[in-house]
PDB file of C-alpha atoms in Angstrom:
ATOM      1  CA  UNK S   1      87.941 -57.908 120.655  1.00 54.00           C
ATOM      2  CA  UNK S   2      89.059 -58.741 124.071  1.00 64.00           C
ATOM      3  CA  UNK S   3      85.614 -59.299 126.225  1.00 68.00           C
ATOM      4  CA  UNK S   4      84.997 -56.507 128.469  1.00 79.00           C
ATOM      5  CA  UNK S   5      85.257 -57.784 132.365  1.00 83.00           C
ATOM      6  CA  UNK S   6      82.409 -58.705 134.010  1.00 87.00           C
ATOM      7  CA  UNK S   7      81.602 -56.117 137.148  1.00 90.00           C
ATOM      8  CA  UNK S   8      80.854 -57.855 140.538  1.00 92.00           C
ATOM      9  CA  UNK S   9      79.680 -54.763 142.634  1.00 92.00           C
ATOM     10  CA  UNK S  10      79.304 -55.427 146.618  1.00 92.00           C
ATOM     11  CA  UNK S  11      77.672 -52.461 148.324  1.00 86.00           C
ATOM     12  CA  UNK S  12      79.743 -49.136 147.074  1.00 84.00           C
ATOM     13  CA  UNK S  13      83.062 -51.754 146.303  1.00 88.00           C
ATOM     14  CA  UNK S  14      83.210 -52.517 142.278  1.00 88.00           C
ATOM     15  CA  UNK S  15      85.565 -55.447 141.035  1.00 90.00           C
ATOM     16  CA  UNK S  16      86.469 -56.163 137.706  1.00 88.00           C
ATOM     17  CA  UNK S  17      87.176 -60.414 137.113  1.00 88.00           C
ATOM     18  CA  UNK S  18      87.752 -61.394 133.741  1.00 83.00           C
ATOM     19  CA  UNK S  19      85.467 -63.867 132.369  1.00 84.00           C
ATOM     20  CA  UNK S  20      84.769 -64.202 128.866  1.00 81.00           C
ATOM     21  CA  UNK S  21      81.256 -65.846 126.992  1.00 84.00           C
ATOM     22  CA  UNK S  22      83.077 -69.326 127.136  1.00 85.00           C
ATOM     23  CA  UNK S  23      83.874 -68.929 130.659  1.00 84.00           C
ATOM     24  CA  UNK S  24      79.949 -68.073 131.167  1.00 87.00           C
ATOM     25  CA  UNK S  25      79.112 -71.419 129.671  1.00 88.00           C
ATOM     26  CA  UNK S  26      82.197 -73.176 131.935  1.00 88.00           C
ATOM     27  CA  UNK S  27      81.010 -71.866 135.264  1.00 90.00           C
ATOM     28  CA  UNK S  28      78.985 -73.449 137.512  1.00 92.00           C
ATOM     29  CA  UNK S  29      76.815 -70.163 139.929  1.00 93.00           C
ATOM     30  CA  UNK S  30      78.602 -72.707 142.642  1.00 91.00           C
ATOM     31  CA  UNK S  31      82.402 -71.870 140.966  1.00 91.00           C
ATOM     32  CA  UNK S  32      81.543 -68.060 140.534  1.00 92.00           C
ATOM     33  CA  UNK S  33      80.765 -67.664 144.491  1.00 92.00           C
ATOM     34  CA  UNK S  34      84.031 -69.186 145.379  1.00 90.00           C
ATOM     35  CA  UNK S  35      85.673 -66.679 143.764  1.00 89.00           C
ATOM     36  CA  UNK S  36      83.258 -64.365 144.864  1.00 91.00           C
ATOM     37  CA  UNK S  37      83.984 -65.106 148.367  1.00 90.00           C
ATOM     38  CA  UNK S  38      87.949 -64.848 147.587  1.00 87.00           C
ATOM     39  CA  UNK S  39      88.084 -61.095 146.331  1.00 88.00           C
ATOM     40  CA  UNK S  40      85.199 -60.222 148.957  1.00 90.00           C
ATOM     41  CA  UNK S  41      85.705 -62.037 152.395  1.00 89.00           C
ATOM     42  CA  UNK S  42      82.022 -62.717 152.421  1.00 90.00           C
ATOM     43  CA  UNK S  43      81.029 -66.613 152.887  1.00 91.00           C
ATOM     44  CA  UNK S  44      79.370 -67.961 149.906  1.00 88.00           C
ATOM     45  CA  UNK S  45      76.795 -69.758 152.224  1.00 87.00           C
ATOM     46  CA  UNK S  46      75.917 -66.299 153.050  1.00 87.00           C
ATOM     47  CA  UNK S  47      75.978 -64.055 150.026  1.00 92.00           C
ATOM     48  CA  UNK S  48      73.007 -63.596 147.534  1.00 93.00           C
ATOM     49  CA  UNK S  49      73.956 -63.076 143.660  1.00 95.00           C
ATOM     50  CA  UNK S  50      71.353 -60.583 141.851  1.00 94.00           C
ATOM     51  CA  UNK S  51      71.719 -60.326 137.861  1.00 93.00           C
ATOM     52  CA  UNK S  52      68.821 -58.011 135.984  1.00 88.00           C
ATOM     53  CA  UNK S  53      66.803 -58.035 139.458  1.00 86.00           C
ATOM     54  CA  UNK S  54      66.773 -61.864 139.919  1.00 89.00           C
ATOM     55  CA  UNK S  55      68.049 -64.179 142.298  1.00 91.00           C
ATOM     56  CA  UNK S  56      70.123 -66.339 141.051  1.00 92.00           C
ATOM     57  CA  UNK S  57      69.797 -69.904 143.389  1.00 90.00           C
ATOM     58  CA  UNK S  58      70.861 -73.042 141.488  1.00 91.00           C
ATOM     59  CA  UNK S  59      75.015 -73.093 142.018  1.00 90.00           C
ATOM     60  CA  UNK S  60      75.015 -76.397 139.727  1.00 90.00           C
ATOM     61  CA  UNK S  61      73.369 -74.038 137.044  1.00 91.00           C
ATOM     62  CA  UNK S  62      76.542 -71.965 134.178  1.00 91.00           C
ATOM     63  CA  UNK S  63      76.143 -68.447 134.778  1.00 92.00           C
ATOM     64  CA  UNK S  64      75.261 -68.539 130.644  1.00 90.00           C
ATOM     65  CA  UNK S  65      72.341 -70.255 131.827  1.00 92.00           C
ATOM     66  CA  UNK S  66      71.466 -66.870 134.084  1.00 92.00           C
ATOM     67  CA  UNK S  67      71.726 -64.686 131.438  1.00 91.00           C
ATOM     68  CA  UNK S  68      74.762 -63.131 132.197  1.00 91.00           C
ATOM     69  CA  UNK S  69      77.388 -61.923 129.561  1.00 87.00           C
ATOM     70  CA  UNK S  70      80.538 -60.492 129.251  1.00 84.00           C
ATOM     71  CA  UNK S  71      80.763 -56.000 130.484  1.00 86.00           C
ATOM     72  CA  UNK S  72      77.496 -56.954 132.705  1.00 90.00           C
ATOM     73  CA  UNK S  73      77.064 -56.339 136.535  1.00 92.00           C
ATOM     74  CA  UNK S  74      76.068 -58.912 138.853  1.00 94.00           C
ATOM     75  CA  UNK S  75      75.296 -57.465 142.487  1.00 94.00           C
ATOM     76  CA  UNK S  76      76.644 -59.429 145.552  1.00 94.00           C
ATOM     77  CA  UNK S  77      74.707 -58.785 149.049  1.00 92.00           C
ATOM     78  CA  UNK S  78      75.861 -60.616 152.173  1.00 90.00           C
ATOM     79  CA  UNK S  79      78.296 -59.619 154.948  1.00 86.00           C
ATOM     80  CA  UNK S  80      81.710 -61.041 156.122  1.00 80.00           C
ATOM     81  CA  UNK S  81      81.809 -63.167 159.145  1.00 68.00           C
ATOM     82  CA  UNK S  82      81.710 -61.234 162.939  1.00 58.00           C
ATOM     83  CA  UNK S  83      84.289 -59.097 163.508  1.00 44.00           C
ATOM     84  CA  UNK S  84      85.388 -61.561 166.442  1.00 43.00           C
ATOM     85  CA  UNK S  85      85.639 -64.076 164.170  1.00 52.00           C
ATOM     86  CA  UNK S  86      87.893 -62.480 161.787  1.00 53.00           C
ATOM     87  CA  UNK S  87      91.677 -61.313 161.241  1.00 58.00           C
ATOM     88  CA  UNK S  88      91.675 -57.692 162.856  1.00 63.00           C
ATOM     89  CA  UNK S  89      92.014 -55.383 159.823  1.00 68.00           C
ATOM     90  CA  UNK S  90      95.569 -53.126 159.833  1.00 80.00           C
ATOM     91  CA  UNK S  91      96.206 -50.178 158.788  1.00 81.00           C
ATOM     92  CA  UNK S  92      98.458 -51.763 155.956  1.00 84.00           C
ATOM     93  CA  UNK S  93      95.119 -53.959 154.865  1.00 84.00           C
ATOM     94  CA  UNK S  94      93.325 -50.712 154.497  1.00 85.00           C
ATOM     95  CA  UNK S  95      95.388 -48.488 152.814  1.00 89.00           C
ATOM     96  CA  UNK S  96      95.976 -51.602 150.168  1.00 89.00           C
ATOM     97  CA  UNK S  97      92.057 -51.937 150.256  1.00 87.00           C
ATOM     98  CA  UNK S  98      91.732 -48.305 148.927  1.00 89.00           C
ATOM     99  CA  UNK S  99      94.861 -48.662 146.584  1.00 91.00           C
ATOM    100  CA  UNK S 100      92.334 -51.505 145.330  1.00 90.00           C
ATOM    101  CA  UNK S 101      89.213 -50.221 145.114  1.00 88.00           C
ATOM    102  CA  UNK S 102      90.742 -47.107 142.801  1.00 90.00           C
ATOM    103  CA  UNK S 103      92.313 -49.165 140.530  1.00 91.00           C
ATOM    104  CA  UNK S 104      88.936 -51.047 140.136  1.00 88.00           C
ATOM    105  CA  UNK S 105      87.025 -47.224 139.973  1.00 88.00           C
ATOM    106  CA  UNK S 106      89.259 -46.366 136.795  1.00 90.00           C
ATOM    107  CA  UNK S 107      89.018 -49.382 135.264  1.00 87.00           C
ATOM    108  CA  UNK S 108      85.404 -49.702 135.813  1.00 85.00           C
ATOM    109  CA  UNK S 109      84.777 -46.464 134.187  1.00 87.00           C
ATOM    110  CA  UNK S 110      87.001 -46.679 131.438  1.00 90.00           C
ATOM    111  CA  UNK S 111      84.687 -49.895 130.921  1.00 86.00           C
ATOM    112  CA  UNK S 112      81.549 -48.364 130.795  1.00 86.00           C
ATOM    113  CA  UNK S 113      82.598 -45.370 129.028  1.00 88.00           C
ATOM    114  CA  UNK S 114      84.539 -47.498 126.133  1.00 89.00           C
ATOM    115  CA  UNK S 115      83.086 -50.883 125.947  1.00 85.00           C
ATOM    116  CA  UNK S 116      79.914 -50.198 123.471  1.00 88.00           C
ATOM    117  CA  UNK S 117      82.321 -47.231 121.852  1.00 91.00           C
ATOM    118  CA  UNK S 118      84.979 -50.079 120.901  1.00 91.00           C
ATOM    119  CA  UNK S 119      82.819 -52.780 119.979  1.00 90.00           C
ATOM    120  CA  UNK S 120      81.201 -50.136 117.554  1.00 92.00           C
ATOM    121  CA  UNK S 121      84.404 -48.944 115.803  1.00 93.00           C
ATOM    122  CA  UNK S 122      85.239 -52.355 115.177  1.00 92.00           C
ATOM    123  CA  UNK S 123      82.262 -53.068 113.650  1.00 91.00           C
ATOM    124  CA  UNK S 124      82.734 -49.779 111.554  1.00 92.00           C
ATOM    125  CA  UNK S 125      85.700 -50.353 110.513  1.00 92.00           C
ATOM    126  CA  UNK S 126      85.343 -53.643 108.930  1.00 90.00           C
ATOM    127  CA  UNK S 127      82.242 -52.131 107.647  1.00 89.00           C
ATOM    128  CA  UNK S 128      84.477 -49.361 106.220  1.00 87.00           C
ATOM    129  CA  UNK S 129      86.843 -51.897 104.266  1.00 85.00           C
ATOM    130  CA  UNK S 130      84.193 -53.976 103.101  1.00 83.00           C
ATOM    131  CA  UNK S 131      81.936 -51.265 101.292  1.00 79.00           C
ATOM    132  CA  UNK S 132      84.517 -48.955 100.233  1.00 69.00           C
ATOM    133  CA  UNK S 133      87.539 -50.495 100.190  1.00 69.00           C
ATOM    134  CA  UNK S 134      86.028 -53.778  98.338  1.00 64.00           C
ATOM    135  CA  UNK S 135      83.932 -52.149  95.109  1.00 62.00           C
ATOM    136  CA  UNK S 136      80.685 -53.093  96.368  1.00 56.00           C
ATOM    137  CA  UNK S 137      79.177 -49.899  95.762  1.00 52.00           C
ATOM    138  CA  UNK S 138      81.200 -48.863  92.335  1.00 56.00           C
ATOM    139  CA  UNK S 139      77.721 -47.924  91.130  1.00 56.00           C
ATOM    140  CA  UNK S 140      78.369 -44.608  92.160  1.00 52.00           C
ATOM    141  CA  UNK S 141      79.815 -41.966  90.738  1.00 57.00           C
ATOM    142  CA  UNK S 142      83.012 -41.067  91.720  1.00 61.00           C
ATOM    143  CA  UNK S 143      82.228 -37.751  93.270  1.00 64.00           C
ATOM    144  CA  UNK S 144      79.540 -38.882  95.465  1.00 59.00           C
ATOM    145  CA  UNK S 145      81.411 -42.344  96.467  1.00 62.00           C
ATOM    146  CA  UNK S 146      84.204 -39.887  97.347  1.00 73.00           C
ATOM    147  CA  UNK S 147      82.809 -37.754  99.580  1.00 76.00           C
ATOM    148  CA  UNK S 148      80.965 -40.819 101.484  1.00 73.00           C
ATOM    149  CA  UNK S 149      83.985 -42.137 101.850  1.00 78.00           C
ATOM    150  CA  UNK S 150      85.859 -39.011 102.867  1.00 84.00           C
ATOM    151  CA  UNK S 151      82.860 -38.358 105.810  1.00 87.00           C
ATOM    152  CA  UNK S 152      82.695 -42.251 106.712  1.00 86.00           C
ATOM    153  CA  UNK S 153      86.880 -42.006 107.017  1.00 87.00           C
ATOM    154  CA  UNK S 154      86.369 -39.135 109.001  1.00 92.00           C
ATOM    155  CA  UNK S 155      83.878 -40.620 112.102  1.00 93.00           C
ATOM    156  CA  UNK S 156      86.728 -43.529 112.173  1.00 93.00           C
ATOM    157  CA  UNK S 157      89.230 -41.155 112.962  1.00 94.00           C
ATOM    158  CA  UNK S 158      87.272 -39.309 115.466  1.00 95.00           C
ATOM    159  CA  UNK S 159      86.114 -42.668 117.318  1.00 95.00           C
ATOM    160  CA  UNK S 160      90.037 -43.656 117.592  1.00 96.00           C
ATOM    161  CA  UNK S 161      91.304 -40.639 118.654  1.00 96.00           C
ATOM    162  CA  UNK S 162      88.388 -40.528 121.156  1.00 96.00           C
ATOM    163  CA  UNK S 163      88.783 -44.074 121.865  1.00 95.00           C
ATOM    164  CA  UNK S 164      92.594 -43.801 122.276  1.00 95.00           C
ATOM    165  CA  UNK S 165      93.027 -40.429 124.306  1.00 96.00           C
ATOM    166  CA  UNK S 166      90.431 -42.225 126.880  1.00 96.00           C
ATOM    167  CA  UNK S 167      92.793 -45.057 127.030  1.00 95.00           C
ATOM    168  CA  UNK S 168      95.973 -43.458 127.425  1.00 96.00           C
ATOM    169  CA  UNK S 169      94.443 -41.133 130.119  1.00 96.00           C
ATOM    170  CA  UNK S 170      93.192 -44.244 132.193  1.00 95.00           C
ATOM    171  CA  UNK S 171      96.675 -45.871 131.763  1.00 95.00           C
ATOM    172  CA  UNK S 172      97.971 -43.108 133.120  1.00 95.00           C
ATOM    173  CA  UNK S 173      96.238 -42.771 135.972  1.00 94.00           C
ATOM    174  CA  UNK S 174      96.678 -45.890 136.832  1.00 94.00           C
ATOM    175  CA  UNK S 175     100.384 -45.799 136.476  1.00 91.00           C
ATOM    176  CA  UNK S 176     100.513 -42.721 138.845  1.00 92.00           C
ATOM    177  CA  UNK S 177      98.493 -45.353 141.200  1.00 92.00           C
ATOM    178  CA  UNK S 178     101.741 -45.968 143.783  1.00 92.00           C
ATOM    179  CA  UNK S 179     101.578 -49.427 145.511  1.00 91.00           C
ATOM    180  CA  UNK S 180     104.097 -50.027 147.921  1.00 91.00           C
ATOM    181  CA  UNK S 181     106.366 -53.135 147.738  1.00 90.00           C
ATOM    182  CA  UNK S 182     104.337 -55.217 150.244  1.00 90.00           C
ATOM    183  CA  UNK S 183     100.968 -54.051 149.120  1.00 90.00           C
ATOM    184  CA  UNK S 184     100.893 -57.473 146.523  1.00 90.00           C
ATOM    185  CA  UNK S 185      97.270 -58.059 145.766  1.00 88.00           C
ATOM    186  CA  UNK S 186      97.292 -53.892 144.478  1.00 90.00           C
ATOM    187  CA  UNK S 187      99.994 -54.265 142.399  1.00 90.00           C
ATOM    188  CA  UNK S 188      98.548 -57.782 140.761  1.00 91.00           C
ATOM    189  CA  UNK S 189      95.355 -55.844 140.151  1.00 89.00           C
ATOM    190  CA  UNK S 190      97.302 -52.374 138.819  1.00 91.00           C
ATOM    191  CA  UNK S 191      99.171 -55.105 136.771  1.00 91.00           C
ATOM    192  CA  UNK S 192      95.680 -56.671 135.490  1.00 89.00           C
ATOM    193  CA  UNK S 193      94.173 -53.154 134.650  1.00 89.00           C
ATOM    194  CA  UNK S 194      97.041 -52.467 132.533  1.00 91.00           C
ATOM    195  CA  UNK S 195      97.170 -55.256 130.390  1.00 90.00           C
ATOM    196  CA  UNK S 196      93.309 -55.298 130.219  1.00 88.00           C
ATOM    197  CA  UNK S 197      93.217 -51.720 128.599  1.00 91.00           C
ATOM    198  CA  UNK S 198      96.706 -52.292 126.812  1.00 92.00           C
ATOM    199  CA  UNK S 199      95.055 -55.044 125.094  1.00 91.00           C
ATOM    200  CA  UNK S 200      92.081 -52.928 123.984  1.00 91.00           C
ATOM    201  CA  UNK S 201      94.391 -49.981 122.958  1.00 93.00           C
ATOM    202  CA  UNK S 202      96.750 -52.951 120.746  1.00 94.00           C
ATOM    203  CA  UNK S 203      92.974 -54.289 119.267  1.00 92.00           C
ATOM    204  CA  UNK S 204      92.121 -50.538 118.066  1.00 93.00           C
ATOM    205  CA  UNK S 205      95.621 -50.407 116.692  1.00 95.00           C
ATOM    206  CA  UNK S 206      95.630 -53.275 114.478  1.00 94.00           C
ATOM    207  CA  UNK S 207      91.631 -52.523 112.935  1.00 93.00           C
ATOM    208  CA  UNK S 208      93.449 -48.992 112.475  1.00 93.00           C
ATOM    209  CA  UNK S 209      96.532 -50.398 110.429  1.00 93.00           C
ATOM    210  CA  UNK S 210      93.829 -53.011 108.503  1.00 91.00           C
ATOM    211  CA  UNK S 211      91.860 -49.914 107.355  1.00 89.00           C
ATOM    212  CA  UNK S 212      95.206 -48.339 106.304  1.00 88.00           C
ATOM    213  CA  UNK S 213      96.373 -51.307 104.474  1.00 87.00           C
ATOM    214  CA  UNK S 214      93.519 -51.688 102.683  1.00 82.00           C
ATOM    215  CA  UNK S 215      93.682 -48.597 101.604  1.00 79.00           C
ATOM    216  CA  UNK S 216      96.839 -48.700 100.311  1.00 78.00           C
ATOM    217  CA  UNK S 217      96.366 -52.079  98.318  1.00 72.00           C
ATOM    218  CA  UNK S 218      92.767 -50.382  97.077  1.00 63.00           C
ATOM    219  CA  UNK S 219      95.236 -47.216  95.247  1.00 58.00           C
ATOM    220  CA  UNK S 220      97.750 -49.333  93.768  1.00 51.00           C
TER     221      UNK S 220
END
């Protein structure tokens, strides 16, 4: 499975960066706040990073080393520089900021609402084709191993469908998410959110065909 994203959350602003377990181990705290400091504006000589209610100070330190894995939250608090000091924001920056920061609200809560769901139907699944689909527990009688089966088969289904629907709905509404020509850095992060939740919907599919297939080889 894909890793979920990790959240960065500044203040009421969420953003979703993509950084799986290896990553964790790659990244220096040092390398995190630069990119910190590109999708915020906020210096990283002035920004404190917060992960389970600690500090975290060392930048030479991987952010493995912290604690932190992948579909976890890491608060940012710190402030941009003076507003004399900065680009005067237009209306254009705004209205991309907000095309933005719902983009980031869908796929954040498509994250939490999915990411334990997923990771759990995976798990299940294989579970599914190991047990029933392997002989392991032909000491039953068929009438019992049968209906096990048949309520087992069932909770599959309903996690997909549940699983799938959610998916579909998010893509959706993030499809209906308009970004205008020049509005660039919206449409890269619409583009991201798609292929972040297309992934996870083409990752469902292919544990769904595996149960099928075993299936099928299991009645021949």
């Amino acid at each position: 499975m894909t890793a979920p994203p990790l959240t960065l959350q500044w203040g009421r602003e969420r953003y979703t960066l993509k950084y799986d377990e290896e990553d964790m181990r790659d990244t220096t705290l040092g390398q995190f706040k630069e990119v910190c400091r590109e999708v915020t504006g906020v210096p990283s000589t002035r920004m404190k990073l917060i992960f389970s209610g600690a500090t975290m100070k060392d930048d030479s330190s991987p952010l493995a080393s912290y604690g932190i894995y992948p579909g976890a939250t890491v608060k940012l608090i710190g402030r941009k520089e003076d507003a004399e000091k900065s680009a005067p924001v237009t209306a254009q920056d705004r209205e991309e900021n907000a095309l933005i920061h719902k983009i980031d609200d869908i796929a954040s809560h498509t994250t939490d609402v999915l990411s334990s769901r997923m990771q759990a139907y995976l798990a299940d699944a294989q579970l599914y084709i190991d047990q029933f689909l392997s002989g392991s527990l032909d000491g039953l009688n068929d009438g019992a191993l049968s209906e096990i089966k048949s309520t087992e088969r069932k909770k599959l289904d309903d996690a997909y469908m549940f699983i799938n629907e959610t998916l579909m709905q998010s893509l959706l509404k993030i499809d209906g998410i308009e970004c205008p020509p020049e509005a660039e850095k919206a449409r890269q992060r619409r583009r991201q959110a798609v292929k972040l939740l297309q992934s996870w919907m083409d990752q469902m599919d292919r544990k769904k065909e595996s149960v099928k297939q075993a299936e099928l080889t299991i009645s021949m």
